[in-house]
């Protein structure tokens, strides 16, 4: 027995309560118990010598790495400390540290592998001292300067008399869908120059959007939204979407979002074909719509100058702000690395472009004027902002950092209005839709060079596309997870209870019987019997007041003197029903009133109260 | 003026031939992977659902008993052999791999079988089955060639002149033990009666009927439990005292009791690491520790309720598991017996049997409420619960030595085989499948503390009787706590302090006077 106890070593030492005297450090030679006197347990130093080194192999320690960067050790988030369950806390802390470690490693991979691959950031470099300016560089000069392969990406499709064009790229930037106001719709692989479908719908078309891939696209037509397949065959007519003006597709949630002249924001699940929700905006026909590709929040710009932020989970906007003095004509959300959905740009008919920070909607970050009556906005993968309007497009660089209003590049379209603009993902292209067709323009340095094949593959094959579609449907995010705060999921909740109910919450054991029944979900009917007011009063007198917490107050006590449960009872009782209890009650009330009246009169001196021996006879 | 634009070469991005895989380019920057958390959560939820979808833990039932099966005797050295002892004194040695009895001994005892264990010889063929009777007060050692079918090599089977001690050859046999004859591949070779696999049922029954015990020990008292020493030819029995027997002697080597206690001892187990240490539980609500070298009881604790079963952790030598009549299981660190190190709550009937997995990380328990529960050592809630309509009160459970399966013996006369991981796949798996399963498992682990993943992961269907009892029990405990609260409220402040749940379990720790 003793051998067993000895071989097993001592118990884990308890935390000593009196930490007054500094402890001696256990010597490093291990496997020899250190005795702490007769009455205390001995310490096995091996345990504590091993522990700190078991986390990470020493070759992985920062100080031993070739980089030699001795950054601070990774610690779990402070919020983890709020978890009261010890085991759970340890688990979450471990996960948090490993997630942070993974992030560091990911950053290193990107730094060492992807940066050389990209060959720098790309863009136009000019000699500022010689008076050269990037915005003076014309498209012809760019085409001359870059290679033939890049130069051929600049093209114009001339289609006159078909109205102004809207356009949309697939997420990998490979395919382009165009739709003219008069009903000309086409989709094509612009790199290979392969036309998928082209049709003349012969009715007005207001918007076009690809769904999860190039194999399906939705067109907002005169009356309804229609869905077509790759070959232009009509698949669905979405009759619930009446008179649509703008559309967005949330690819990870498989939600087609439309808004029409009636101002109803509608979410349609394209995997099941059911309408998820329709929310009235109460702000009329919107002038612009955009999605935040990092949070799934829909931005709407309205005629009265407000911008509203929506999710399918709330019937009211998450954020509603007055962006412009005049209709908001364009909205774009920055998806680039620095912003990741944080910055939003808006332009309005008041001739200004404003930049908003998603962490603080109270005031815009920047505002500047545009003289081209800007009507459309687009952000590129590297955070360049294109402002389209009358007679051309201006592209701005580093809008949230710099304060100069000089554009990075100007792309003039004399006599035309840029009605729809879109940057091509993973390429340095800006496509502009206007009254005479579409133009594909070169904007060096605008696109994200390194794509991720698992996310959006520019060279996606047919089989890989099929696989991706199946996988992405399996991973379809539930619409309830669309939140303004993208970090919300999996966060440790705030320590302090937030709502009144939570603050006042008692444990199940502390509840009384009625509350327990309610907590178990059983309906409690007729809780107070007939005389609601009386019951409540009695409870108050008990001093416990347990039942009153959950009960809804039937009538508000607004006017002075009208309160009192008895009076309320009399008031509510039907006047023409005479029963003895009511009569008794009335008599009681009358007596009370008279008593009060007498008291008042005595106080004011109207009645002189008898004093002395005869006073008792009244 | 210098202009740089994105220009990609098709050579880098398209497969060089039609059979080549598509080239993959990765960019791990987070802004290219939006909704990372919701997507992972969704994946975790799907994984949790898939796990529940594939959860089919029941493998099969081993029948043949005429009465309920009340004890199981697992051969710790062999994977696929287990003996079951019935209420009518019948002992059946089952083969898990063949899913049929290897030998039936119909009248091993008069009345109920009290305990079963295997002797400690290194060779499968030499090992004997030790059974004890609950009513007839006998212990019998059975040796038969049928216990290790398929061993044809006489030398291996019976041993050489050096006997059954340790040796390289015996080690070799030990290593292949369990594999011989039980793989199901060489089912059809002919052999004389007793050793072969092709033995038909009638022959086997005849063999079992005529089998005489190689050793019989008698006592005035019936035996409630038996356990064999890990290596030596010693075994301990539980009657009204704990007796230690030598296989070669007819009288007990020593009789162990705490003081002059003569209460019934219901279970006894040898420690697996410090093999001379012994623990027993008794109907006087005690757990008692003995050392057979000193021949004394060392110490004991008196608990609130009586323990029905006990098991020593195979990897942590000081950890002892008790299954109690109060529906809970307790682990004790025997260095600190005044409170259990963990209470495991979940059963709604007395725990009748418990056994550690060979890793010592988890254990299984069987209960009178007709369910089996699987537990992790560090969690107080069960990780899984198994039941079937036909399974009655469970009286004994055991892990197989590979930790893949769990066996249960119940009142209805069947020994059931369950998977120890309900959704595990038994068939061979490709690497990709295994990776996918591991990834899913990790995801569920990561998100198991939140939201729907937790709900899906922890939800178990239990029989209505268990479900109703759970609610009833919860109400009763709640009422008790309310009462305690009220009582405390009306006593002088500080007089009645709430007692920790762990402190409640143990009433007293006693040391034998004069014990070391």
Short mmCIF file of N, CA and C in Angstrom, two decimals, chain A residues 285-419:
data_model
loop_
_atom_site.label_atom_id
_atom_site.label_comp_id
_atom_site.label_asym_id
_atom_site.label_seq_id
_atom_site.Cartn_x
_atom_site.Cartn_y
_atom_site.Cartn_z
N UNK A 285 -39.42 53.99 -52.78
CA UNK A 285 -38.56 53.32 -53.75
C UNK A 285 -37.11 53.70 -53.51
N UNK A 286 -36.25 52.72 -53.30
CA UNK A 286 -34.86 53.04 -53.00
C UNK A 286 -34.09 53.43 -54.26
N UNK A 287 -33.07 54.21 -54.07
CA UNK A 287 -32.26 54.63 -55.20
C UNK A 287 -31.01 53.79 -55.38
N UNK A 288 -30.60 53.08 -54.35
CA UNK A 288 -29.38 52.28 -54.48
C UNK A 288 -29.42 51.15 -53.47
N UNK A 289 -28.63 50.14 -53.78
CA UNK A 289 -28.57 48.97 -52.91
C UNK A 289 -27.17 48.39 -53.00
N UNK A 290 -26.66 47.88 -51.88
CA UNK A 290 -25.35 47.23 -51.90
C UNK A 290 -25.31 46.24 -50.76
N UNK A 291 -24.46 45.25 -50.89
CA UNK A 291 -24.30 44.32 -49.78
C UNK A 291 -22.90 44.45 -49.21
N UNK A 292 -22.79 44.17 -47.93
CA UNK A 292 -21.48 44.07 -47.30
C UNK A 292 -21.05 42.62 -47.44
N UNK A 293 -20.05 42.38 -48.25
CA UNK A 293 -19.70 40.99 -48.55
C UNK A 293 -19.04 40.30 -47.37
N UNK A 294 -18.73 41.03 -46.31
CA UNK A 294 -18.14 40.39 -45.14
C UNK A 294 -19.14 40.15 -44.01
N UNK A 295 -20.28 40.78 -44.07
CA UNK A 295 -21.25 40.55 -43.00
C UNK A 295 -22.62 40.13 -43.51
N UNK A 296 -22.86 40.28 -44.80
CA UNK A 296 -24.17 39.92 -45.34
C UNK A 296 -25.25 40.95 -45.07
N UNK A 297 -24.84 42.11 -44.60
CA UNK A 297 -25.79 43.18 -44.33
C UNK A 297 -26.11 43.90 -45.63
N UNK A 298 -27.37 44.24 -45.82
CA UNK A 298 -27.80 44.95 -47.03
C UNK A 298 -27.90 46.44 -46.73
N UNK A 299 -27.28 47.24 -47.58
CA UNK A 299 -27.37 48.69 -47.45
C UNK A 299 -28.37 49.21 -48.48
N UNK A 300 -29.27 50.06 -48.05
CA UNK A 300 -30.20 50.67 -48.99
C UNK A 300 -30.04 52.19 -48.91
N UNK A 301 -30.06 52.83 -50.08
CA UNK A 301 -30.02 54.29 -50.12
C UNK A 301 -31.37 54.81 -50.58
N UNK A 302 -31.90 55.78 -49.87
CA UNK A 302 -33.28 56.19 -50.12
C UNK A 302 -33.35 57.60 -50.68
N UNK A 303 -34.57 57.93 -51.11
CA UNK A 303 -34.78 59.21 -51.79
C UNK A 303 -34.60 60.39 -50.83
N UNK A 304 -34.87 60.18 -49.56
CA UNK A 304 -34.76 61.31 -48.63
C UNK A 304 -33.34 61.49 -48.09
N UNK A 305 -32.39 60.76 -48.64
CA UNK A 305 -31.01 60.97 -48.24
C UNK A 305 -30.54 60.05 -47.14
N UNK A 306 -31.39 59.13 -46.69
CA UNK A 306 -30.97 58.22 -45.64
C UNK A 306 -30.40 56.94 -46.23
N UNK A 307 -29.50 56.37 -45.48
CA UNK A 307 -29.01 55.03 -45.80
C UNK A 307 -29.43 54.12 -44.65
N UNK A 308 -29.96 52.94 -44.99
CA UNK A 308 -30.39 52.00 -43.95
C UNK A 308 -29.67 50.68 -44.14
N UNK A 309 -29.39 50.00 -43.02
CA UNK A 309 -28.68 48.72 -43.04
C UNK A 309 -29.63 47.63 -42.54
N UNK A 310 -29.75 46.56 -43.30
CA UNK A 310 -30.78 45.56 -43.02
C UNK A 310 -30.18 44.17 -42.91
N UNK A 311 -30.85 43.38 -42.08
CA UNK A 311 -30.62 41.93 -42.10
C UNK A 311 -32.00 41.28 -42.04
N UNK A 312 -32.10 40.00 -42.43
CA UNK A 312 -33.44 39.38 -42.41
C UNK A 312 -33.97 39.14 -41.01
N UNK A 313 -33.16 39.40 -39.99
CA UNK A 313 -33.57 39.06 -38.63
C UNK A 313 -34.28 40.18 -37.91
N UNK A 314 -34.27 41.37 -38.51
CA UNK A 314 -34.91 42.49 -37.84
C UNK A 314 -35.84 43.18 -38.81
N UNK A 315 -36.97 43.61 -38.29
CA UNK A 315 -37.92 44.32 -39.15
C UNK A 315 -37.61 45.80 -39.21
N UNK A 316 -36.69 46.22 -38.37
CA UNK A 316 -36.25 47.61 -38.42
C UNK A 316 -34.78 47.61 -38.84
N UNK A 317 -34.33 48.71 -39.42
CA UNK A 317 -32.93 48.71 -39.84
C UNK A 317 -31.97 48.67 -38.66
N UNK A 318 -30.85 48.02 -38.86
CA UNK A 318 -29.82 48.01 -37.82
C UNK A 318 -29.29 49.42 -37.62
N UNK A 319 -29.08 50.10 -38.74
CA UNK A 319 -28.56 51.47 -38.69
C UNK A 319 -29.36 52.29 -39.69
N UNK A 320 -29.69 53.49 -39.30
CA UNK A 320 -30.38 54.38 -40.22
C UNK A 320 -29.70 55.74 -40.06
N UNK A 321 -29.16 56.25 -41.14
CA UNK A 321 -28.43 57.50 -40.98
C UNK A 321 -28.70 58.42 -42.17
N UNK A 322 -28.64 59.69 -41.90
CA UNK A 322 -28.84 60.67 -42.96
C UNK A 322 -27.50 60.89 -43.64
N UNK A 323 -27.39 60.35 -44.85
CA UNK A 323 -26.10 60.37 -45.51
C UNK A 323 -25.95 61.62 -46.38
N UNK A 324 -27.02 61.97 -47.08
CA UNK A 324 -26.90 63.06 -48.05
C UNK A 324 -28.13 63.95 -47.99
N UNK A 325 -27.93 65.15 -48.49
CA UNK A 325 -29.08 66.03 -48.64
C UNK A 325 -29.59 65.85 -50.06
N UNK A 326 -30.35 64.83 -50.24
CA UNK A 326 -30.79 64.44 -51.58
C UNK A 326 -30.69 62.95 -51.68
N UNK A 327 -31.27 62.37 -52.71
CA UNK A 327 -31.27 60.90 -52.83
C UNK A 327 -29.86 60.33 -52.84
N UNK A 328 -29.74 59.16 -52.21
CA UNK A 328 -28.46 58.45 -52.20
C UNK A 328 -28.42 57.61 -53.47
N UNK A 329 -27.51 57.96 -54.38
CA UNK A 329 -27.54 57.30 -55.69
C UNK A 329 -26.61 56.10 -55.77
N UNK A 330 -25.63 56.04 -54.92
CA UNK A 330 -24.72 54.89 -55.01
C UNK A 330 -24.15 54.54 -53.65
N UNK A 331 -24.00 53.23 -53.42
CA UNK A 331 -23.39 52.73 -52.18
C UNK A 331 -22.39 51.65 -52.58
N UNK A 332 -21.25 51.62 -51.92
CA UNK A 332 -20.30 50.53 -52.12
C UNK A 332 -19.61 50.25 -50.80
N UNK A 333 -19.35 48.97 -50.53
CA UNK A 333 -18.68 48.56 -49.29
C UNK A 333 -17.32 48.01 -49.65
N UNK A 334 -16.32 48.44 -48.91
CA UNK A 334 -14.94 48.09 -49.23
C UNK A 334 -14.63 46.66 -48.77
N UNK A 335 -14.34 45.74 -49.68
CA UNK A 335 -14.05 44.36 -49.27
C UNK A 335 -12.57 44.09 -49.08
N UNK A 336 -11.72 45.12 -49.21
CA UNK A 336 -10.28 44.88 -49.30
C UNK A 336 -9.70 44.49 -47.95
N UNK A 337 -8.42 44.19 -47.98
CA UNK A 337 -7.76 43.65 -46.80
C UNK A 337 -7.80 44.60 -45.60
N UNK A 338 -7.56 45.89 -45.86
CA UNK A 338 -7.50 46.85 -44.75
C UNK A 338 -8.86 47.08 -44.13
N UNK A 339 -9.88 46.97 -44.93
CA UNK A 339 -11.19 47.34 -44.44
C UNK A 339 -12.02 46.13 -44.04
N UNK A 340 -12.04 45.12 -44.90
CA UNK A 340 -12.84 43.91 -44.68
C UNK A 340 -14.27 44.25 -44.28
N UNK A 341 -14.88 45.10 -45.09
CA UNK A 341 -16.28 45.42 -44.85
C UNK A 341 -16.51 46.54 -43.87
N UNK A 342 -15.45 47.21 -43.47
CA UNK A 342 -15.61 48.26 -42.47
C UNK A 342 -16.02 49.59 -43.08
N UNK A 343 -15.42 49.93 -44.22
CA UNK A 343 -15.69 51.24 -44.82
C UNK A 343 -16.77 51.15 -45.89
N UNK A 344 -17.63 52.13 -45.87
CA UNK A 344 -18.70 52.21 -46.85
C UNK A 344 -18.64 53.59 -47.50
N UNK A 345 -18.79 53.61 -48.80
CA UNK A 345 -18.82 54.89 -49.51
C UNK A 345 -20.22 55.11 -50.05
N UNK A 346 -20.68 56.34 -49.99
CA UNK A 346 -21.98 56.67 -50.57
C UNK A 346 -21.82 57.90 -51.44
N UNK A 347 -22.65 57.99 -52.47
CA UNK A 347 -22.68 59.23 -53.23
C UNK A 347 -24.13 59.64 -53.40
N UNK A 348 -24.34 60.90 -53.48
CA UNK A 348 -25.71 61.37 -53.54
C UNK A 348 -25.89 62.41 -54.63
N UNK A 349 -27.16 62.79 -54.81
CA UNK A 349 -27.44 63.79 -55.84
C UNK A 349 -27.00 65.18 -55.39
N UNK A 350 -26.61 65.29 -54.11
CA UNK A 350 -26.10 66.58 -53.66
C UNK A 350 -24.66 66.81 -54.11
N UNK A 351 -24.13 65.87 -54.90
CA UNK A 351 -22.82 66.09 -55.50
C UNK A 351 -21.66 65.78 -54.58
N UNK A 352 -21.88 65.02 -53.53
CA UNK A 352 -20.77 64.67 -52.65
C UNK A 352 -20.62 63.15 -52.60
N UNK A 353 -19.41 62.75 -52.28
CA UNK A 353 -19.14 61.35 -51.97
C UNK A 353 -18.71 61.32 -50.52
N UNK A 354 -19.26 60.40 -49.76
CA UNK A 354 -18.92 60.32 -48.35
C UNK A 354 -18.42 58.94 -48.01
N UNK A 355 -17.52 58.92 -47.07
CA UNK A 355 -16.93 57.67 -46.64
C UNK A 355 -17.30 57.45 -45.18
N UNK A 356 -17.83 56.27 -44.88
CA UNK A 356 -18.33 55.98 -43.54
C UNK A 356 -17.54 54.84 -42.93
N UNK A 357 -17.39 54.92 -41.61
CA UNK A 357 -16.71 53.86 -40.88
C UNK A 357 -17.76 53.04 -40.13
N UNK A 358 -17.73 51.72 -40.34
CA UNK A 358 -18.74 50.86 -39.73
C UNK A 358 -18.66 50.77 -38.22
N UNK A 359 -17.57 51.26 -37.64
CA UNK A 359 -17.49 51.20 -36.19
C UNK A 359 -18.13 52.41 -35.54
N UNK A 360 -18.31 53.47 -36.36
CA UNK A 360 -18.87 54.70 -35.81
C UNK A 360 -19.64 55.37 -36.92
N UNK A 361 -20.94 55.17 -36.89
CA UNK A 361 -21.75 55.69 -37.99
C UNK A 361 -22.11 57.16 -37.77
N UNK A 362 -21.76 57.70 -36.65
CA UNK A 362 -22.24 59.03 -36.30
C UNK A 362 -21.81 60.12 -37.28
N UNK A 363 -20.59 60.02 -37.75
CA UNK A 363 -20.11 61.07 -38.66
C UNK A 363 -19.28 60.41 -39.73
N UNK A 364 -19.32 60.97 -40.92
CA UNK A 364 -18.55 60.39 -42.02
C UNK A 364 -17.05 60.60 -41.78
N UNK A 365 -16.26 59.69 -42.33
CA UNK A 365 -14.82 59.83 -42.21
C UNK A 365 -14.32 60.94 -43.11
N UNK A 366 -14.86 60.97 -44.31
CA UNK A 366 -14.42 61.97 -45.30
C UNK A 366 -15.59 62.34 -46.16
N UNK A 367 -15.55 63.50 -46.67
CA UNK A 367 -16.54 63.87 -47.68
C UNK A 367 -15.87 64.77 -48.70
N UNK A 368 -16.19 64.55 -49.92
CA UNK A 368 -15.66 65.44 -50.96
C UNK A 368 -16.65 65.57 -52.09
N UNK A 369 -16.53 66.64 -52.82
CA UNK A 369 -17.49 66.93 -53.86
C UNK A 369 -17.07 66.35 -55.20
N UNK A 370 -18.05 65.95 -55.98
CA UNK A 370 -17.79 65.47 -57.34
C UNK A 370 -18.67 66.30 -58.27
N UNK A 371 -18.10 66.66 -59.41
CA UNK A 371 -18.89 67.50 -60.30
C UNK A 371 -19.55 66.71 -61.42
N UNK A 372 -19.47 65.40 -61.35
CA UNK A 372 -20.02 64.62 -62.47
C UNK A 372 -21.39 64.03 -62.16
N UNK A 373 -22.08 64.58 -61.16
CA UNK A 373 -23.39 64.04 -60.79
C UNK A 373 -23.31 62.53 -60.61
N UNK A 374 -22.48 62.12 -59.70
CA UNK A 374 -22.14 60.70 -59.58
C UNK A 374 -23.38 59.85 -59.31
N UNK A 375 -23.43 58.74 -60.01
CA UNK A 375 -24.62 57.90 -59.94
C UNK A 375 -24.29 56.47 -59.57
N UNK A 376 -23.02 56.10 -59.58
CA UNK A 376 -22.70 54.71 -59.24
C UNK A 376 -21.33 54.66 -58.58
N UNK A 377 -21.20 53.66 -57.68
CA UNK A 377 -19.96 53.50 -56.94
C UNK A 377 -19.54 52.05 -57.02
N UNK A 378 -18.23 51.82 -56.95
CA UNK A 378 -17.74 50.44 -56.86
C UNK A 378 -16.40 50.44 -56.17
N UNK A 379 -16.20 49.39 -55.36
CA UNK A 379 -14.91 49.20 -54.70
C UNK A 379 -14.19 48.06 -55.38
N UNK A 380 -12.87 48.15 -55.48
CA UNK A 380 -12.11 47.06 -56.06
C UNK A 380 -11.58 46.16 -54.95
N UNK A 381 -10.97 45.06 -55.35
CA UNK A 381 -10.44 44.10 -54.39
C UNK A 381 -9.33 44.65 -53.54
N UNK A 382 -8.65 45.67 -54.02
CA UNK A 382 -7.59 46.28 -53.22
C UNK A 382 -8.02 47.62 -52.65
N UNK A 383 -9.28 47.90 -52.67
CA UNK A 383 -9.79 49.07 -51.97
C UNK A 383 -9.77 50.35 -52.78
N UNK A 384 -9.76 50.28 -54.11
CA UNK A 384 -9.89 51.49 -54.91
C UNK A 384 -11.36 51.77 -55.14
N UNK A 385 -11.68 53.04 -55.10
CA UNK A 385 -13.08 53.43 -55.22
C UNK A 385 -13.31 54.10 -56.57
N UNK A 386 -14.26 53.56 -57.32
CA UNK A 386 -14.61 54.15 -58.60
C UNK A 386 -15.92 54.89 -58.45
N UNK A 387 -15.92 56.13 -58.92
CA UNK A 387 -17.14 56.93 -58.86
C UNK A 387 -17.55 57.22 -60.29
N UNK A 388 -18.70 56.67 -60.65
CA UNK A 388 -19.16 56.85 -62.02
C UNK A 388 -20.27 57.87 -62.07
N UNK A 389 -20.30 58.63 -63.15
CA UNK A 389 -21.35 59.63 -63.29
C UNK A 389 -21.38 60.12 -64.72
N UNK A 390 -21.75 61.40 -64.85
CA UNK A 390 -21.84 61.98 -66.17
C UNK A 390 -20.44 62.05 -66.79
N UNK A 391 -20.33 61.62 -67.99
CA UNK A 391 -19.12 61.71 -68.82
C UNK A 391 -17.88 61.07 -68.21
N UNK A 392 -18.06 59.96 -67.47
CA UNK A 392 -16.87 59.22 -67.10
C UNK A 392 -16.83 58.70 -65.68
N UNK A 393 -15.71 58.07 -65.40
CA UNK A 393 -15.51 57.46 -64.09
C UNK A 393 -14.20 57.99 -63.52
N UNK A 394 -14.18 58.27 -62.22
CA UNK A 394 -12.93 58.62 -61.54
C UNK A 394 -12.63 57.51 -60.54
N UNK A 395 -11.37 57.13 -60.50
CA UNK A 395 -10.97 56.10 -59.55
C UNK A 395 -10.07 56.73 -58.49
N UNK A 396 -10.39 56.46 -57.22
CA UNK A 396 -9.62 57.02 -56.12
C UNK A 396 -8.87 55.92 -55.42
N UNK A 397 -7.73 56.28 -54.87
CA UNK A 397 -6.90 55.31 -54.18
C UNK A 397 -6.75 55.74 -52.72
N UNK A 398 -6.70 54.78 -51.80
CA UNK A 398 -6.49 55.06 -50.37
C UNK A 398 -7.43 56.14 -49.85
N UNK A 399 -8.71 56.00 -50.13
CA UNK A 399 -9.63 57.08 -49.79
C UNK A 399 -9.73 57.32 -48.30
N UNK A 400 -9.60 56.25 -47.49
CA UNK A 400 -9.79 56.47 -46.06
C UNK A 400 -8.55 57.06 -45.41
N UNK A 401 -7.41 56.99 -46.11
CA UNK A 401 -6.17 57.51 -45.52
C UNK A 401 -5.84 58.91 -46.02
N UNK A 402 -5.78 59.05 -47.34
CA UNK A 402 -5.31 60.35 -47.86
C UNK A 402 -6.43 61.38 -47.79
N UNK A 403 -6.01 62.62 -47.87
CA UNK A 403 -7.01 63.69 -47.82
C UNK A 403 -7.11 64.43 -49.16
N UNK A 404 -6.27 64.04 -50.12
CA UNK A 404 -6.33 64.76 -51.40
C UNK A 404 -7.52 64.26 -52.20
N UNK A 405 -8.14 65.18 -52.90
CA UNK A 405 -9.30 64.81 -53.69
C UNK A 405 -8.93 64.48 -55.13
N UNK A 406 -7.63 64.50 -55.42
CA UNK A 406 -7.22 64.16 -56.77
C UNK A 406 -7.41 62.68 -57.01
N UNK A 407 -8.03 62.32 -58.11
CA UNK A 407 -8.24 60.89 -58.36
C UNK A 407 -6.94 60.20 -58.78
N UNK A 408 -6.96 58.89 -58.65
CA UNK A 408 -5.84 58.09 -59.10
C UNK A 408 -5.87 57.97 -60.61
N UNK A 409 -7.05 57.82 -61.14
CA UNK A 409 -7.19 57.63 -62.58
C UNK A 409 -8.53 58.22 -63.01
N UNK A 410 -8.55 58.82 -64.16
CA UNK A 410 -9.85 59.25 -64.70
C UNK A 410 -10.08 58.52 -66.00
N UNK A 411 -11.30 58.10 -66.17
CA UNK A 411 -11.65 57.33 -67.36
C UNK A 411 -12.80 58.06 -68.05
N UNK A 412 -12.49 58.93 -68.96
CA UNK A 412 -13.56 59.75 -69.55
C UNK A 412 -14.42 58.97 -70.54
N UNK A 413 -15.71 59.21 -70.48
CA UNK A 413 -16.65 58.64 -71.44
C UNK A 413 -17.48 59.81 -71.95
N UNK A 414 -16.98 60.54 -72.89
CA UNK A 414 -17.64 61.79 -73.26
C UNK A 414 -19.08 61.54 -73.72
N UNK A 415 -19.96 62.31 -73.12
CA UNK A 415 -21.35 62.26 -73.54
C UNK A 415 -22.12 61.09 -73.00
N UNK A 416 -21.54 60.32 -72.12
CA UNK A 416 -22.24 59.12 -71.63
C UNK A 416 -22.36 59.20 -70.11
N UNK A 417 -23.31 58.47 -69.58
CA UNK A 417 -23.46 58.36 -68.13
C UNK A 417 -23.10 56.93 -67.72
N UNK A 418 -22.17 56.80 -66.77
CA UNK A 418 -21.81 55.47 -66.29
C UNK A 418 -22.93 54.98 -65.37
N UNK A 419 -23.79 54.14 -65.92
CA UNK A 419 -24.96 53.72 -65.13
C UNK A 419 -24.64 52.53 -64.24
#
